[in-house]
PDB file of C-alpha atoms and ligand atoms in Angstrom:
ATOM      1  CA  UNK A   1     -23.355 -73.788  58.370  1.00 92.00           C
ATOM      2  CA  UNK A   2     -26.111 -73.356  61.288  1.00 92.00           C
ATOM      3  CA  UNK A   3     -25.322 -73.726  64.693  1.00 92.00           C
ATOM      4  CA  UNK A   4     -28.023 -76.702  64.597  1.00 95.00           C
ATOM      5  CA  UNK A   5     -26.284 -78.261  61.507  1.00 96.00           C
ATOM      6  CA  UNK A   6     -22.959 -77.870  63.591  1.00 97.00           C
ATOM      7  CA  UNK A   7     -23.927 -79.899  66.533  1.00 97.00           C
ATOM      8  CA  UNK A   8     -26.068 -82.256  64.685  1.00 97.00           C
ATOM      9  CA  UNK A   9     -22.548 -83.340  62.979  1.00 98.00           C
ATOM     10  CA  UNK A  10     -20.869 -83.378  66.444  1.00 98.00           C
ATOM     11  CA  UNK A  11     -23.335 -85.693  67.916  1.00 97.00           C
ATOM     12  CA  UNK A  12     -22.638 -87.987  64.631  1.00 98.00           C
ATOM     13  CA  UNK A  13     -19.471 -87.970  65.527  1.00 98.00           C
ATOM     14  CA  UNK A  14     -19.440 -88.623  69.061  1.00 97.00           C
ATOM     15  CA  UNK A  15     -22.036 -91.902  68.316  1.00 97.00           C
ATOM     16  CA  UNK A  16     -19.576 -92.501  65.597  1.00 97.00           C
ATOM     17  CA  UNK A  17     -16.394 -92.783  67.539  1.00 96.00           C
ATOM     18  CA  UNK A  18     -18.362 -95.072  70.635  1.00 94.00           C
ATOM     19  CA  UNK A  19     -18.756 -97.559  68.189  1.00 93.00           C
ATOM     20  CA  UNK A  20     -15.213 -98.414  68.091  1.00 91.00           C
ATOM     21  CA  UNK A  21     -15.412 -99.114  72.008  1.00 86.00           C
ATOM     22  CA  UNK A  22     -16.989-102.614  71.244  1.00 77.00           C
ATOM     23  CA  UNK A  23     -13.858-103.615  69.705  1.00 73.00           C
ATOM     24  CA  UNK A  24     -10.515-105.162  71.368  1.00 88.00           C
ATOM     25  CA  UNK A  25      -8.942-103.703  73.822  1.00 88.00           C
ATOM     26  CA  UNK A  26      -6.171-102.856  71.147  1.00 87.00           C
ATOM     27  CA  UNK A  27      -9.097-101.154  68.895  1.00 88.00           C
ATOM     28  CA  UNK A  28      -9.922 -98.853  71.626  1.00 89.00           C
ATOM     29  CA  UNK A  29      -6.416 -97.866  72.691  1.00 89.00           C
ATOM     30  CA  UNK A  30      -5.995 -96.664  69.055  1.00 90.00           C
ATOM     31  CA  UNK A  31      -9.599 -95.048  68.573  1.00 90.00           C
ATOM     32  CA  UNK A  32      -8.741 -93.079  71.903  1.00 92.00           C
ATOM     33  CA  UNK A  33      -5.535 -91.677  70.012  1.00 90.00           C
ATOM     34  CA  UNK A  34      -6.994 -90.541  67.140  1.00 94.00           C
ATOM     35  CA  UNK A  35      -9.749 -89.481  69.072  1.00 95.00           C
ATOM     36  CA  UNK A  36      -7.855 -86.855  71.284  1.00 95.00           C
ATOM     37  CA  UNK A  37      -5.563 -86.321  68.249  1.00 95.00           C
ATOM     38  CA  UNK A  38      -8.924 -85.219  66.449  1.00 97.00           C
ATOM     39  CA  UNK A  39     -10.319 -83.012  69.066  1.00 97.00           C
ATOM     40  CA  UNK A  40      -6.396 -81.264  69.618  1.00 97.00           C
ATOM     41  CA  UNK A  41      -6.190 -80.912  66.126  1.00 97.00           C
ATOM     42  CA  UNK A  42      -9.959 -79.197  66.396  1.00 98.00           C
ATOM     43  CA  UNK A  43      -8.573 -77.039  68.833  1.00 98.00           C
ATOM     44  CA  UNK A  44      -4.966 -75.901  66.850  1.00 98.00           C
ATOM     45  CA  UNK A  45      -7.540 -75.095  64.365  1.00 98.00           C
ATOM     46  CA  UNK A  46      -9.886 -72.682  66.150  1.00 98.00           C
ATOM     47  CA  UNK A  47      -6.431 -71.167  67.695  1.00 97.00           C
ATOM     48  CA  UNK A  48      -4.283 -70.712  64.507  1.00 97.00           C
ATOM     49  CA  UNK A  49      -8.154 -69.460  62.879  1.00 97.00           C
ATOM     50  CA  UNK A  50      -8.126 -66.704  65.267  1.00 97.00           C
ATOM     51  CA  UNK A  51      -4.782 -65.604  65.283  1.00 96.00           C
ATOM     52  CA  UNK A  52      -5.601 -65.288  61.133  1.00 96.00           C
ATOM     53  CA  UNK A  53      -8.601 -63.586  61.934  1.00 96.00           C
ATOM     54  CA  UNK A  54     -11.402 -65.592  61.032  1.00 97.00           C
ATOM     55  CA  UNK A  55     -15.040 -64.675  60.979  1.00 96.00           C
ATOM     56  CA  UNK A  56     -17.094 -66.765  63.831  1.00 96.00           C
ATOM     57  CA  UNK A  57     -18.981 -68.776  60.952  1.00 96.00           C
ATOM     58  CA  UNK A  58     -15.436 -69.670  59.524  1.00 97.00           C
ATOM     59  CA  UNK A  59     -14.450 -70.824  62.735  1.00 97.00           C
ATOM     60  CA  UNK A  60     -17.407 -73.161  62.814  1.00 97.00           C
ATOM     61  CA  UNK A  61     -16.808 -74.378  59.456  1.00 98.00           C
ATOM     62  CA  UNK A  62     -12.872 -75.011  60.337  1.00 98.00           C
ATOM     63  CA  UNK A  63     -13.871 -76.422  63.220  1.00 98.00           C
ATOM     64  CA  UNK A  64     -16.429 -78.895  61.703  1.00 98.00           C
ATOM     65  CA  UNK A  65     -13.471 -79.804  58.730  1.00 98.00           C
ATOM     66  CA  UNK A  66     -11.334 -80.533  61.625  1.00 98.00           C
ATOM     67  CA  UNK A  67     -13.187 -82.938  63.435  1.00 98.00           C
ATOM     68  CA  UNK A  68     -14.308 -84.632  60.197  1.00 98.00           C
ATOM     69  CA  UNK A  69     -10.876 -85.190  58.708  1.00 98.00           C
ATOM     70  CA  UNK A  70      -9.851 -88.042  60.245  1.00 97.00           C
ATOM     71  CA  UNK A  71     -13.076 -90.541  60.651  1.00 98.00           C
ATOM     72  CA  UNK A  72     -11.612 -92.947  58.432  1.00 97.00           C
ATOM     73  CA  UNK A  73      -8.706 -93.276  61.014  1.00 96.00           C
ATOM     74  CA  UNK A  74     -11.225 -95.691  62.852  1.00 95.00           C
ATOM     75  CA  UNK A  75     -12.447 -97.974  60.485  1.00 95.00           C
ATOM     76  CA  UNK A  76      -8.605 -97.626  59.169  1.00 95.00           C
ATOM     77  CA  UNK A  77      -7.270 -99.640  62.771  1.00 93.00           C
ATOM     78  CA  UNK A  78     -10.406-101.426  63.101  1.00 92.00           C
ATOM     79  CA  UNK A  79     -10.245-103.312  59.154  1.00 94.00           C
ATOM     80  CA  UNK A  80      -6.493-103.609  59.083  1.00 94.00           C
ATOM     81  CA  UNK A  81      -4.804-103.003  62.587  1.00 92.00           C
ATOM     82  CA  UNK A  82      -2.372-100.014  60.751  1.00 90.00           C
ATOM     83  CA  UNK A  83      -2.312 -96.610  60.617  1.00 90.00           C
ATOM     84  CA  UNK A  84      -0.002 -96.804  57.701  1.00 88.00           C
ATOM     85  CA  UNK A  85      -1.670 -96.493  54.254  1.00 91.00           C
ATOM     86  CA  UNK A  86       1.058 -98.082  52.651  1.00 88.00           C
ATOM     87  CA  UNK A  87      -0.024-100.997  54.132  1.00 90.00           C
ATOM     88  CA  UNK A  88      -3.724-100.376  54.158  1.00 94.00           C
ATOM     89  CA  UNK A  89      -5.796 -97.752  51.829  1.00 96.00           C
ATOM     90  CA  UNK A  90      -5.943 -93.746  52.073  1.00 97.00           C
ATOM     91  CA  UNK A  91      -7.555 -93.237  55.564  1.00 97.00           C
ATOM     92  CA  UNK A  92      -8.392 -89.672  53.957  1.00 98.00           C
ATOM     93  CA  UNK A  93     -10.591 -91.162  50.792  1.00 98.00           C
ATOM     94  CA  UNK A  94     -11.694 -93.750  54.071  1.00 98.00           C
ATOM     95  CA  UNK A  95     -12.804 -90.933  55.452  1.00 98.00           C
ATOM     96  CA  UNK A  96     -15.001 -89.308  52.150  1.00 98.00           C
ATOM     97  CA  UNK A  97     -16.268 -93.029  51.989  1.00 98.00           C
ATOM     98  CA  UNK A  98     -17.414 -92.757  55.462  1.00 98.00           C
ATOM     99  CA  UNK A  99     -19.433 -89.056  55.434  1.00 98.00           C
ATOM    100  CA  UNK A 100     -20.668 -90.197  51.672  1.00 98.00           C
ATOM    101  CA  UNK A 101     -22.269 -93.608  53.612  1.00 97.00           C
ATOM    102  CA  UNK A 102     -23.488 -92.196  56.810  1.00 97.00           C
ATOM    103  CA  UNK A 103     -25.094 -88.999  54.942  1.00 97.00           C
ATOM    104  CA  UNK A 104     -23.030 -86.753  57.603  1.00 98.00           C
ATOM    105  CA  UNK A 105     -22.776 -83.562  54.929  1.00 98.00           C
ATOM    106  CA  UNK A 106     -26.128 -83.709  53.286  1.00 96.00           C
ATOM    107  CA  UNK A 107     -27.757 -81.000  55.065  1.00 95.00           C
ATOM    108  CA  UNK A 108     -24.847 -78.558  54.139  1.00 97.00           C
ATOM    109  CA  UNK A 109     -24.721 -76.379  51.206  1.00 97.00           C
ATOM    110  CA  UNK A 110     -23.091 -77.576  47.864  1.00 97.00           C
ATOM    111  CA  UNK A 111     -20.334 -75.096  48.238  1.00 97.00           C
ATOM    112  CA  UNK A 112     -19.667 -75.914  52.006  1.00 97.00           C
ATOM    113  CA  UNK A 113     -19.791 -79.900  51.233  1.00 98.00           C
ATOM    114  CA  UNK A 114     -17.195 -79.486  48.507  1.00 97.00           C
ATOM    115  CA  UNK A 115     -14.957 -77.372  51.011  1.00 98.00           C
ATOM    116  CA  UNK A 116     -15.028 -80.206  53.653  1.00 98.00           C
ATOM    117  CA  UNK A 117     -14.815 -83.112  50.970  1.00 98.00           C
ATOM    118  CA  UNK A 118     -11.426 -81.242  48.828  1.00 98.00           C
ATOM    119  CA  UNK A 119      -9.836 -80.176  52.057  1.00 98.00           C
ATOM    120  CA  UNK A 120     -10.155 -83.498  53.815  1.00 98.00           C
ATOM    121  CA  UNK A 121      -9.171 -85.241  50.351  1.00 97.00           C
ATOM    122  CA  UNK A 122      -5.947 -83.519  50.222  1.00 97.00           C
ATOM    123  CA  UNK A 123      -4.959 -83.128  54.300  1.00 96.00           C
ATOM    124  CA  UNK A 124      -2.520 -85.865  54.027  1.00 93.00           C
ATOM    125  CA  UNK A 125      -0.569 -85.479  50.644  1.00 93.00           C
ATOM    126  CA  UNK A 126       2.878 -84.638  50.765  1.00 86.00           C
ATOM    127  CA  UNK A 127       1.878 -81.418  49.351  1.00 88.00           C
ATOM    128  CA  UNK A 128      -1.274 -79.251  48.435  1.00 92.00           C
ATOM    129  CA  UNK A 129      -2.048 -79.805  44.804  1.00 92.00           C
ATOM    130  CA  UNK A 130      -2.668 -76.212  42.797  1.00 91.00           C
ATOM    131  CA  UNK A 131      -5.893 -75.293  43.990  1.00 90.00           C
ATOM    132  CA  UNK A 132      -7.323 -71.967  42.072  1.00 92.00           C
ATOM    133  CA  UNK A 133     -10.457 -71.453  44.977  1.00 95.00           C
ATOM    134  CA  UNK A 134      -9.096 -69.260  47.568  1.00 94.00           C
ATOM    135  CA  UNK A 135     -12.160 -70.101  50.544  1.00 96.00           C
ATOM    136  CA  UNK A 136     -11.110 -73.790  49.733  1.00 97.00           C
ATOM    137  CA  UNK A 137      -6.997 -72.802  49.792  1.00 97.00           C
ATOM    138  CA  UNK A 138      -7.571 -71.328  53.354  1.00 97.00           C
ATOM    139  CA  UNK A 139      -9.361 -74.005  54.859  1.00 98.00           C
ATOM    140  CA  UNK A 140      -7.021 -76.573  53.370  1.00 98.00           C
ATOM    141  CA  UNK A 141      -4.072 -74.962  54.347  1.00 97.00           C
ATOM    142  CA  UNK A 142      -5.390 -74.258  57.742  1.00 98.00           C
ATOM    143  CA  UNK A 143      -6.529 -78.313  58.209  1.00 98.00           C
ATOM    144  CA  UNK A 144      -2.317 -79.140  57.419  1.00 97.00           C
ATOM    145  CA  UNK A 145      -1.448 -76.331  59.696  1.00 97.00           C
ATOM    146  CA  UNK A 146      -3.549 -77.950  62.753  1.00 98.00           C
ATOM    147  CA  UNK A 147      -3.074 -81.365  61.547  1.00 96.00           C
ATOM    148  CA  UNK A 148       0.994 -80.841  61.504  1.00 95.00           C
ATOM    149  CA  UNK A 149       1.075 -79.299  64.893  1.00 96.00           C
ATOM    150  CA  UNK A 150      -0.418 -82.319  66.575  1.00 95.00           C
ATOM    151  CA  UNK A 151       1.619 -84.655  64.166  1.00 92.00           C
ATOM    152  CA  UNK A 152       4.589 -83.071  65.784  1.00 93.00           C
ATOM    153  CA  UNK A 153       3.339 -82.996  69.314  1.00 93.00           C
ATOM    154  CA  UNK A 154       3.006 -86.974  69.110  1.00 90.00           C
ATOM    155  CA  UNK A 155       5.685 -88.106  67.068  1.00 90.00           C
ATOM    156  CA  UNK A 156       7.928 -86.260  69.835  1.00 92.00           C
ATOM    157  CA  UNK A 157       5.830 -87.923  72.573  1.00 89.00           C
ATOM    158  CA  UNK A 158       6.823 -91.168  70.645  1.00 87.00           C
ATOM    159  CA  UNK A 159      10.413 -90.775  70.496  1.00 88.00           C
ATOM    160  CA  UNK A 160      10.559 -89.359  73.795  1.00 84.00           C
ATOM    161  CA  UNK A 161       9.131 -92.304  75.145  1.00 80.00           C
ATOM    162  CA  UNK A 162      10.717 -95.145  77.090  1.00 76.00           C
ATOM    163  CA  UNK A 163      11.333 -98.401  74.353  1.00 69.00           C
ATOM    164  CA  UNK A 164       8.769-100.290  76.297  1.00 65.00           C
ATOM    165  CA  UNK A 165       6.277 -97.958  76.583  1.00 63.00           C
ATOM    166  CA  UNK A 166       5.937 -96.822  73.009  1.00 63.00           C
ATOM    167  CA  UNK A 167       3.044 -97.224  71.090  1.00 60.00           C
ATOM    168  CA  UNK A 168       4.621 -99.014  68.086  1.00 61.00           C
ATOM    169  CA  UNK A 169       1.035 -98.154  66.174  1.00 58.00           C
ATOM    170  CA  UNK A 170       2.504 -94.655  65.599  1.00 58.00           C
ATOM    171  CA  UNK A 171       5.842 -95.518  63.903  1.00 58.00           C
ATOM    172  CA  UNK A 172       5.972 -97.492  61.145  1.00 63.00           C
ATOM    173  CA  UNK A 173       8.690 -99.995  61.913  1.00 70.00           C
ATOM    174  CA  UNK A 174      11.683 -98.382  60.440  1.00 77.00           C
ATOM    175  CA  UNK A 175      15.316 -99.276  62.004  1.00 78.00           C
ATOM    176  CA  UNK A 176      17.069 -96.539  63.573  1.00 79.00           C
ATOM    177  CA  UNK A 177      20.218 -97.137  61.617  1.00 79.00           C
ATOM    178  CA  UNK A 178      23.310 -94.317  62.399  1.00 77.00           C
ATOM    179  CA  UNK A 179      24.073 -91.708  59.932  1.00 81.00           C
ATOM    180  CA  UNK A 180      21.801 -89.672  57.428  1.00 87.00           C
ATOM    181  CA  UNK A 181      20.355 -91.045  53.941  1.00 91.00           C
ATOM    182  CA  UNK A 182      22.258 -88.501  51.633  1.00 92.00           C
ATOM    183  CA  UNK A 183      18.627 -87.272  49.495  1.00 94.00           C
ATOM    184  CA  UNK A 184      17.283 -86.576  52.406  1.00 94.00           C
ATOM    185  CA  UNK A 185      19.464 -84.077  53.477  1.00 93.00           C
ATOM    186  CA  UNK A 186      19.819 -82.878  49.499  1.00 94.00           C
ATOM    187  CA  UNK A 187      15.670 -82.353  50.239  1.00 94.00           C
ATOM    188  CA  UNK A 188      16.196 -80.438  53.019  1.00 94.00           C
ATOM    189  CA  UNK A 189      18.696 -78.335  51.913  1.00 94.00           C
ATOM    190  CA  UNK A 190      16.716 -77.868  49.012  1.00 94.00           C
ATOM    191  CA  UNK A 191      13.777 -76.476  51.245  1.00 94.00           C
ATOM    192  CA  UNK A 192      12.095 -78.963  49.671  1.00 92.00           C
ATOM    193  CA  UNK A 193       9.457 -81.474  51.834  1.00 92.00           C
ATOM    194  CA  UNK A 194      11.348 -84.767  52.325  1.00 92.00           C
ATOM    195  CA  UNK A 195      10.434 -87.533  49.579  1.00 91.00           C
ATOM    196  CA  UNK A 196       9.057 -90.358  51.109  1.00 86.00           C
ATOM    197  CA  UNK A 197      10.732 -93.244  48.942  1.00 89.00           C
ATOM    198  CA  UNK A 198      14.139 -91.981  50.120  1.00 89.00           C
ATOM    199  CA  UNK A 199      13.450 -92.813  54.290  1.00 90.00           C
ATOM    200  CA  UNK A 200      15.778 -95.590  55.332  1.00 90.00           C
ATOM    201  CA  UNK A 201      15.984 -94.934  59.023  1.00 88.00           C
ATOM    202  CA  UNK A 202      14.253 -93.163  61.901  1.00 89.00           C
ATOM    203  CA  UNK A 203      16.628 -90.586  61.853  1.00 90.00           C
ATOM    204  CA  UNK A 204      15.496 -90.102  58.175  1.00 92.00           C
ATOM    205  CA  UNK A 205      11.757 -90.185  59.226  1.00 91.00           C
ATOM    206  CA  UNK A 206      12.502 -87.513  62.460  1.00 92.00           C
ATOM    207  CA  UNK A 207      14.461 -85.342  59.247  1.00 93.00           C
ATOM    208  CA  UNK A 208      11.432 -85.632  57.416  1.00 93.00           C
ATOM    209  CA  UNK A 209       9.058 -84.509  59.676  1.00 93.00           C
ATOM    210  CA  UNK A 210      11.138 -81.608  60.895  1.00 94.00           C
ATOM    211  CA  UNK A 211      11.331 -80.583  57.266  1.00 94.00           C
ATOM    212  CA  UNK A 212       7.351 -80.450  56.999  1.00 94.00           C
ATOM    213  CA  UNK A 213       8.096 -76.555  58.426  1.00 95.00           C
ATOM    214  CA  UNK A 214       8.682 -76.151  54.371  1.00 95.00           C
ATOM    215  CA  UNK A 215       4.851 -76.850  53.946  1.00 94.00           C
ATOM    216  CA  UNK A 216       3.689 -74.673  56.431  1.00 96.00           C
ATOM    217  CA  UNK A 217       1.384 -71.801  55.354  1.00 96.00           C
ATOM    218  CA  UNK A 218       0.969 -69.765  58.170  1.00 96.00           C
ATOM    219  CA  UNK A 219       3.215 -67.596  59.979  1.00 95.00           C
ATOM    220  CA  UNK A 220       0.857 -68.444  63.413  1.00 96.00           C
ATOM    221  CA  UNK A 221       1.757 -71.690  62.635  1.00 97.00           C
ATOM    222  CA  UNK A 222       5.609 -71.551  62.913  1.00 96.00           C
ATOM    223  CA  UNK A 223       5.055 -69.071  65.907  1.00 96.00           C
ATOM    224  CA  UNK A 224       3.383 -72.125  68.346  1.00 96.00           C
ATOM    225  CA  UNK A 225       5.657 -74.302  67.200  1.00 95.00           C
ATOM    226  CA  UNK A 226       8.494 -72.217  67.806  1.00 95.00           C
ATOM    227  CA  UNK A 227       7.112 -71.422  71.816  1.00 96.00           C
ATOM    228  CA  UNK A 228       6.519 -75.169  72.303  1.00 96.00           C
ATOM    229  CA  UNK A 229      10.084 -75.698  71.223  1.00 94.00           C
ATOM    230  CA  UNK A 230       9.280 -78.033  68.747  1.00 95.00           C
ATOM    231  CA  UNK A 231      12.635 -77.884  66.660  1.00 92.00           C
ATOM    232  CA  UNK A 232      14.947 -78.333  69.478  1.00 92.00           C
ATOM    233  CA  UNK A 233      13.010 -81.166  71.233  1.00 93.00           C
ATOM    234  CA  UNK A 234      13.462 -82.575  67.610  1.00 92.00           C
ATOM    235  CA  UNK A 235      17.221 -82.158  67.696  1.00 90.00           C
ATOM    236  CA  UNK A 236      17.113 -83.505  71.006  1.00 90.00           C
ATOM    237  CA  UNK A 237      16.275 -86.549  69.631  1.00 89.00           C
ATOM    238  CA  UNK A 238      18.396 -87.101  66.735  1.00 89.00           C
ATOM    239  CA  UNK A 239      21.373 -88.563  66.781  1.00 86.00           C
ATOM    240  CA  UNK A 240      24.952 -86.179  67.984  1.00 85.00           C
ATOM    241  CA  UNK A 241      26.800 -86.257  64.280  1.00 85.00           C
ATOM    242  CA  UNK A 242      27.235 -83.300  62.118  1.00 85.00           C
ATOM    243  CA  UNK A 243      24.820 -84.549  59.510  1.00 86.00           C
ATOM    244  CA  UNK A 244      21.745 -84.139  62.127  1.00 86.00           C
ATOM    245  CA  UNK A 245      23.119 -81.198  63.461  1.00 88.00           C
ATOM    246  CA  UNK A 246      23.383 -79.458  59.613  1.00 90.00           C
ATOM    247  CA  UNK A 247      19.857 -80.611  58.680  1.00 91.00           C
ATOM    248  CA  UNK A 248      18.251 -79.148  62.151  1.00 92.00           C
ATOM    249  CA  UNK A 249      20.244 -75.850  61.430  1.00 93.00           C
ATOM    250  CA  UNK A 250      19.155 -75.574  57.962  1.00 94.00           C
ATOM    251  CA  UNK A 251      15.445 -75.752  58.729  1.00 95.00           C
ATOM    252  CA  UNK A 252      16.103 -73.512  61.705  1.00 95.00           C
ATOM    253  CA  UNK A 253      17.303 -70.907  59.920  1.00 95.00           C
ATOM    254  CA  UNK A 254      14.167 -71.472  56.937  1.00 95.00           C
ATOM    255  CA  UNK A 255      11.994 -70.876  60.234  1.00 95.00           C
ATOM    256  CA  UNK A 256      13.632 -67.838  61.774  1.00 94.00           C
ATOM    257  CA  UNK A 257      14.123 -66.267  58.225  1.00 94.00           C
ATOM    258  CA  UNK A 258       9.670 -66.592  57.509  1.00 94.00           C
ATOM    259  CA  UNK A 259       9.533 -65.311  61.748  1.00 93.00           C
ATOM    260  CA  UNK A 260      11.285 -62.156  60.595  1.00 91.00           C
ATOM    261  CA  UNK A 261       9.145 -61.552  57.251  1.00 82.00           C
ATOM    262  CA  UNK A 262      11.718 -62.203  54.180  1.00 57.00           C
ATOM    263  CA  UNK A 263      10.273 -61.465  51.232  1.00 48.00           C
ATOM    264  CA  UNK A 264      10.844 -64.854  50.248  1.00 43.00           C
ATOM    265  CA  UNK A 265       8.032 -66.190  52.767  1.00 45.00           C
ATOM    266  CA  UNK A 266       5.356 -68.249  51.295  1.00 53.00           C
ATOM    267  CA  UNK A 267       2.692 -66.308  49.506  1.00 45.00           C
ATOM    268  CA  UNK A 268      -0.950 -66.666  51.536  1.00 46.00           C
ATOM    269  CA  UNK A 269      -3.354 -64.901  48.801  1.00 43.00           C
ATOM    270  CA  UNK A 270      -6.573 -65.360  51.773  1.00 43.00           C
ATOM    271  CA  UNK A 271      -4.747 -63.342  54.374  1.00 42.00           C
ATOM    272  CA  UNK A 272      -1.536 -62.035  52.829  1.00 38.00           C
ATOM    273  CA  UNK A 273      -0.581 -59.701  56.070  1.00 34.00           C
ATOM    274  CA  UNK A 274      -0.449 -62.531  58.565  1.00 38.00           C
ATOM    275  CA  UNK A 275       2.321 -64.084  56.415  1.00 35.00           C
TER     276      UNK A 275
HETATM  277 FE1  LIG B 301      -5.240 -87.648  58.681  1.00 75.71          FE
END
């Protein structure tokens, strides 16, 4: 990708997000969330890409994949008023639909369009599916990496906040019911990313999220998030009983063992020292 091509898709997006402005003033409070989630998970991106050593046109293309994965997010609040896709449609295929409609890729090489089109395809499964191509593995796994940082850094934000000042667009209306559902903590445990279909509570949902850590690829990744204090700010807000207190120890110790390099850490076949 050029330099020119790069900020040719940056002023896209820039005209792209404006649009949203026109809307309600509940519209625009939502397109300014995603928007500064977008540009800090643009920046986790260029961060975690140095710290793996990435070349400076890698960088751009990360970059570019970064601020591109969430433009369906937009249309997503502006159609429906959700960000859930439960209750909506795949804001990631929203987002495909989007670059397909507004040409945003077609200057871009074949191989470099299929890069951004997989990775932002399969940012928000629960899990990467197999993927053989090891360019496309790295910048996938880099996109969750960034993506998961800033998921953390606002769902904490969320639960942090004061009941009338939350943004109730964030959670997805779950009731914060005592106790732990018992699968969930079998998942985590298990070192295994939460299942979905087994979240009763928020306490179930703030389990879940801490147990993304399972799905992270990077060692760089795990490092911020250890220095921001991620895990204990997360433990901080669930509730005092031993069944919160045995699931935040468990993934605690899954962290601290891939910090000190067990052999049992994932496997990154792009950059295999940095994990
Ligand atoms: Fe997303």
């Amino acid at each position: 990708m050029t330099g020119v091509q790069e900020r040719k898709i940056r002023s896209w997006w820039n005209r792209f997000v404006r649009r949203y402005d026109a809307a309600d003033a509940e519209v625009r409070l939502n397109t300014r969330l995603k928007e500064s989630h977008t540009l800090r998970v643009c920046r986790e991106t260029l961060g975690l890409g140095r710290a793996l050593g990435m070349s400076p046109d890698d960088l751009r293309l990360a970059g570019i994949l970064a601020l591109l994965h969430d433009v369906g997010r937009f249309e997503q609040y502006a159609r429906y008023r959700t960000f859930a896709d439960v209750k909506s449609e795949n804001h990631a295929l929203l987002s495909l639909a989007i670059l397909r409609r507004e040409g945003v890729l077609q200057k871009l090489s074949p191989r470099t369009q299929s890069i951004i089109r997989r990775a932002i395809r399969y940012h928000n499964r629960a899990e990467l599916p197999a993927v053989r191509d090891r360019r496309l593995l790295l910048f996938a796994r880099l996109l969750r990496d960034a993506d998961k940082l800033d998921i953390w850094r606002l769902a904490l934000a969320y639960y942090a906040a004061p009941p009338g000042r939350k943004n109730h667009a964030i959670s997805i209306g779950l009731p914060d019911l005592p106790g732990v559902t018992p699968e969930v903590l079998e998942d985590l445990r298990e070192e295994r990313i939460v299942a979905s279909k087994n979240i009763r509570s928020l306490t179930d949902l703030k389990l879940l999220q801490m147990g993304w850590v399972f799905d992270v690829n990077f060692v760089p990744t795990l490092r911020v998030m250890v220095r921001r204090g991620y895990l204990e700010k997360m433990r901080n807000v669930l509730p005092a009983d031993d069944a919160a207190r045995g699931a935040h120890a468990i993934v605690r110790a899954y962290v601290d063992r891939r910090l000190a390099g067990s052999p049992e850490s994932k496997e990154c076949p792009a950059h295999p020292r940095l994990m």
